[in-house]
PDB file of C-alpha atoms in Angstrom:
ATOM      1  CA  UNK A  47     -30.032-233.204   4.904  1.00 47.00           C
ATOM      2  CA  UNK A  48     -26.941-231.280   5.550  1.00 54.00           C
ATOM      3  CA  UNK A  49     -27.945-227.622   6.543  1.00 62.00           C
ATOM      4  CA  UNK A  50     -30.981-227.895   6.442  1.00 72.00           C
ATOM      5  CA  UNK A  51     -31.070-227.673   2.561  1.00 73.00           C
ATOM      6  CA  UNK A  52     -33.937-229.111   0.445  1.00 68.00           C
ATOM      7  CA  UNK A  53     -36.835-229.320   3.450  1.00 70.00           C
ATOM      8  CA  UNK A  54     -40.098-228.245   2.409  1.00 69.00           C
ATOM      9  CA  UNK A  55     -40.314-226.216   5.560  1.00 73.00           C
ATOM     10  CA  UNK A  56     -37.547-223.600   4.573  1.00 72.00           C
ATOM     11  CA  UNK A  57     -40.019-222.747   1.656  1.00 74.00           C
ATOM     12  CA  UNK A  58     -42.980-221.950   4.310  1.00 78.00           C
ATOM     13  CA  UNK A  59     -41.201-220.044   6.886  1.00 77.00           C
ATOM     14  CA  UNK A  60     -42.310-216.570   6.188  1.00 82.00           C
ATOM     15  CA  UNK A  61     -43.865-214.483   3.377  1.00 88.00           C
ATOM     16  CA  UNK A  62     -40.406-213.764   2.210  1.00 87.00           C
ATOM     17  CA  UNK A  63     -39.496-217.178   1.927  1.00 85.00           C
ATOM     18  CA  UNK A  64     -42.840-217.930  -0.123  1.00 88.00           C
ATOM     19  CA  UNK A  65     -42.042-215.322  -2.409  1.00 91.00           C
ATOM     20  CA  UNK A  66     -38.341-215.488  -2.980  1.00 89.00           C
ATOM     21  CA  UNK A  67     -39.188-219.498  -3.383  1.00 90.00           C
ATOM     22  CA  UNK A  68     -41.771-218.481  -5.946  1.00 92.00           C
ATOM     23  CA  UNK A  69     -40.063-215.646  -8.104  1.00 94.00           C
ATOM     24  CA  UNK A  70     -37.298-219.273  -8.245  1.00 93.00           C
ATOM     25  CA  UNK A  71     -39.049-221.674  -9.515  1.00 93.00           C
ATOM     26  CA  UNK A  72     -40.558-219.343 -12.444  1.00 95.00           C
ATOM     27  CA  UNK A  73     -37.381-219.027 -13.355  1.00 95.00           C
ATOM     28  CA  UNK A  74     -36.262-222.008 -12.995  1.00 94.00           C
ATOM     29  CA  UNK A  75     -39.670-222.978 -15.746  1.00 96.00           C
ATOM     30  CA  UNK A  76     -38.343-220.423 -17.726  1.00 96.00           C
ATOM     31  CA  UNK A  77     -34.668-221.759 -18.049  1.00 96.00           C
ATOM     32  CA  UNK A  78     -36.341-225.206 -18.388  1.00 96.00           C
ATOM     33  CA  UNK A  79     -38.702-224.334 -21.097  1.00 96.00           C
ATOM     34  CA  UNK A  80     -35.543-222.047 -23.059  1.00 96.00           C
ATOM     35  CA  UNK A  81     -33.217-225.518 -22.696  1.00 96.00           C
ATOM     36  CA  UNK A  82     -35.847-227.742 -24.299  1.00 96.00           C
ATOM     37  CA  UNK A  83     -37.122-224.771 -27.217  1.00 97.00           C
ATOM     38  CA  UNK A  84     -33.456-224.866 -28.078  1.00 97.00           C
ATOM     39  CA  UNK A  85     -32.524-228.632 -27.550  1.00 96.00           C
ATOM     40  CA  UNK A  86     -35.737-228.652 -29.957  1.00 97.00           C
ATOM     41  CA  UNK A  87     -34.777-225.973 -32.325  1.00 97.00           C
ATOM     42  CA  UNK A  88     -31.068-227.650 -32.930  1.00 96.00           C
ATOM     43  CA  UNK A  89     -32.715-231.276 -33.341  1.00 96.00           C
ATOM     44  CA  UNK A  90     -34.889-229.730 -36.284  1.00 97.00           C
ATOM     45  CA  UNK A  91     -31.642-227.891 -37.528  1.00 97.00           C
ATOM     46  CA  UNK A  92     -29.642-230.668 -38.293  1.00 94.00           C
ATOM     47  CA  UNK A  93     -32.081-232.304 -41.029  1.00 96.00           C
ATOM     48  CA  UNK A  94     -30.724-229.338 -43.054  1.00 97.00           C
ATOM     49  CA  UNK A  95     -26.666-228.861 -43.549  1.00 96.00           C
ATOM     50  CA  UNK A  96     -26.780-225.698 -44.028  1.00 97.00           C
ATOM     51  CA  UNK A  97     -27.971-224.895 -40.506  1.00 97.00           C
ATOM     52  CA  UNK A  98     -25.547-227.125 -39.303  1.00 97.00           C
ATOM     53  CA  UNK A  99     -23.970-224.089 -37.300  1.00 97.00           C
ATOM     54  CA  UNK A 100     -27.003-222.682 -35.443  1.00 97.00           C
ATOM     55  CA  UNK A 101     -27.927-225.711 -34.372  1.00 97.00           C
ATOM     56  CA  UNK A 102     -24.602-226.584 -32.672  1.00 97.00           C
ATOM     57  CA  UNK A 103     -24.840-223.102 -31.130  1.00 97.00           C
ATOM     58  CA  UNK A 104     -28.863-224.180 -29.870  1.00 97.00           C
ATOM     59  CA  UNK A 105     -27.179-227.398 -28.365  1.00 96.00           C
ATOM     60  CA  UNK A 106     -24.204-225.491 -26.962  1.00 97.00           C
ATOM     61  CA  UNK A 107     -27.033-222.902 -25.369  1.00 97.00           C
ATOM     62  CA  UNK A 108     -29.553-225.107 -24.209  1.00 96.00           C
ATOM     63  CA  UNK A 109     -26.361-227.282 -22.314  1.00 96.00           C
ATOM     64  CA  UNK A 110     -25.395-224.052 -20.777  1.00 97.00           C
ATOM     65  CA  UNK A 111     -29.336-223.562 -19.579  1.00 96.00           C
ATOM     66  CA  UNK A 112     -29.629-226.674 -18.010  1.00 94.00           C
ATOM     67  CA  UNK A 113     -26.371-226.545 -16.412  1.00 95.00           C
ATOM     68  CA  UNK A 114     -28.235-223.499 -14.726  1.00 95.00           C
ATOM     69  CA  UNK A 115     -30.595-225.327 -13.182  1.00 94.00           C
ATOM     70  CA  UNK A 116     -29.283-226.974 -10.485  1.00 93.00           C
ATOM     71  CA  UNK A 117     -26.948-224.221  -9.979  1.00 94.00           C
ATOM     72  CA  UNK A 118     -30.351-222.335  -9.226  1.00 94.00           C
ATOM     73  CA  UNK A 119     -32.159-224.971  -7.071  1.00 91.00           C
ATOM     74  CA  UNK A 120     -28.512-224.825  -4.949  1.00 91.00           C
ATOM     75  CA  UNK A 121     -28.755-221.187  -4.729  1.00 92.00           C
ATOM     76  CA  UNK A 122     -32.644-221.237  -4.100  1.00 90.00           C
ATOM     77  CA  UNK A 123     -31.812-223.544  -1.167  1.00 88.00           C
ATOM     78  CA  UNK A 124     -29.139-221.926   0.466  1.00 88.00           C
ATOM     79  CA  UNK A 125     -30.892-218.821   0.752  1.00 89.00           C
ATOM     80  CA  UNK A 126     -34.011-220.195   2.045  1.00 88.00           C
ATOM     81  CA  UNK A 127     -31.907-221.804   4.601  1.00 86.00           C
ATOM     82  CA  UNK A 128     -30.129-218.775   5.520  1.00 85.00           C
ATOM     83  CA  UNK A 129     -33.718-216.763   5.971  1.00 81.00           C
ATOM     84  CA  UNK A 130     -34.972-216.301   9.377  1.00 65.00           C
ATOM     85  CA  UNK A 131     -38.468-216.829  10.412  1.00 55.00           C
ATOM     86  CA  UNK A 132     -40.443-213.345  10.548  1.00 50.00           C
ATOM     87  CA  UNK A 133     -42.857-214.731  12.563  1.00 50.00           C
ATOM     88  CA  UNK A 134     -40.416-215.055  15.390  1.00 45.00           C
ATOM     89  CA  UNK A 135     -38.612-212.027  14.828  1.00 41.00           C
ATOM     90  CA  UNK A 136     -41.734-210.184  15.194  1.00 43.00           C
ATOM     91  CA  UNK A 137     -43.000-212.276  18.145  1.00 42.00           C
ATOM     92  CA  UNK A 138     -40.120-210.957  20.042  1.00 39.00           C
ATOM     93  CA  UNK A 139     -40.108-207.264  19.205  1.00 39.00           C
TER      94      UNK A 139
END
């Protein structure tokens, strides 16, 4: 792919890389689990009118959440492919 974005590899090169890729993806969980709790929350909402309101507002949350997501993965993947490889740095000191 273009880059060098989205290879498996990037996600391997270095400590660094292995941690930055993990602190990502548990947010990325996180904003997945909020988006569904809410999508949830709002479907429940609307058997009762008078909650009408807060569950648009869950909806209009939980859109904005998952519309984070791959915003995220982009920016996860464009910094891994930006890292260098410590290995080699160090090799070469």
């Amino acid at each position: 792919m273009a880059w060098g974005l989205f290879r498996h590899e990037n996600r391997q090169k270095s400590e660094r890389s292995k941690r930055f890729y993990a602190r990502v993806e548990i947010a990325y969980t996180f904003i997945d689990f909020s988006a569904a709790i809410l999508f949830l929350a709002g479907s429940i909402m609307f058997f009762w009118s008078s909650l009408e309101t807060p569950a648009i507002w869950c909806f209009t949350v939980g859109s904005v959440a998952f519309a984070v997501k791959p915003t995220l993965r982009l920016f996860r993947e464009v910094r891994l492919a930006a890292m260098g490889d410590d290995g080699d740095i160090s090799a070469r000191e």
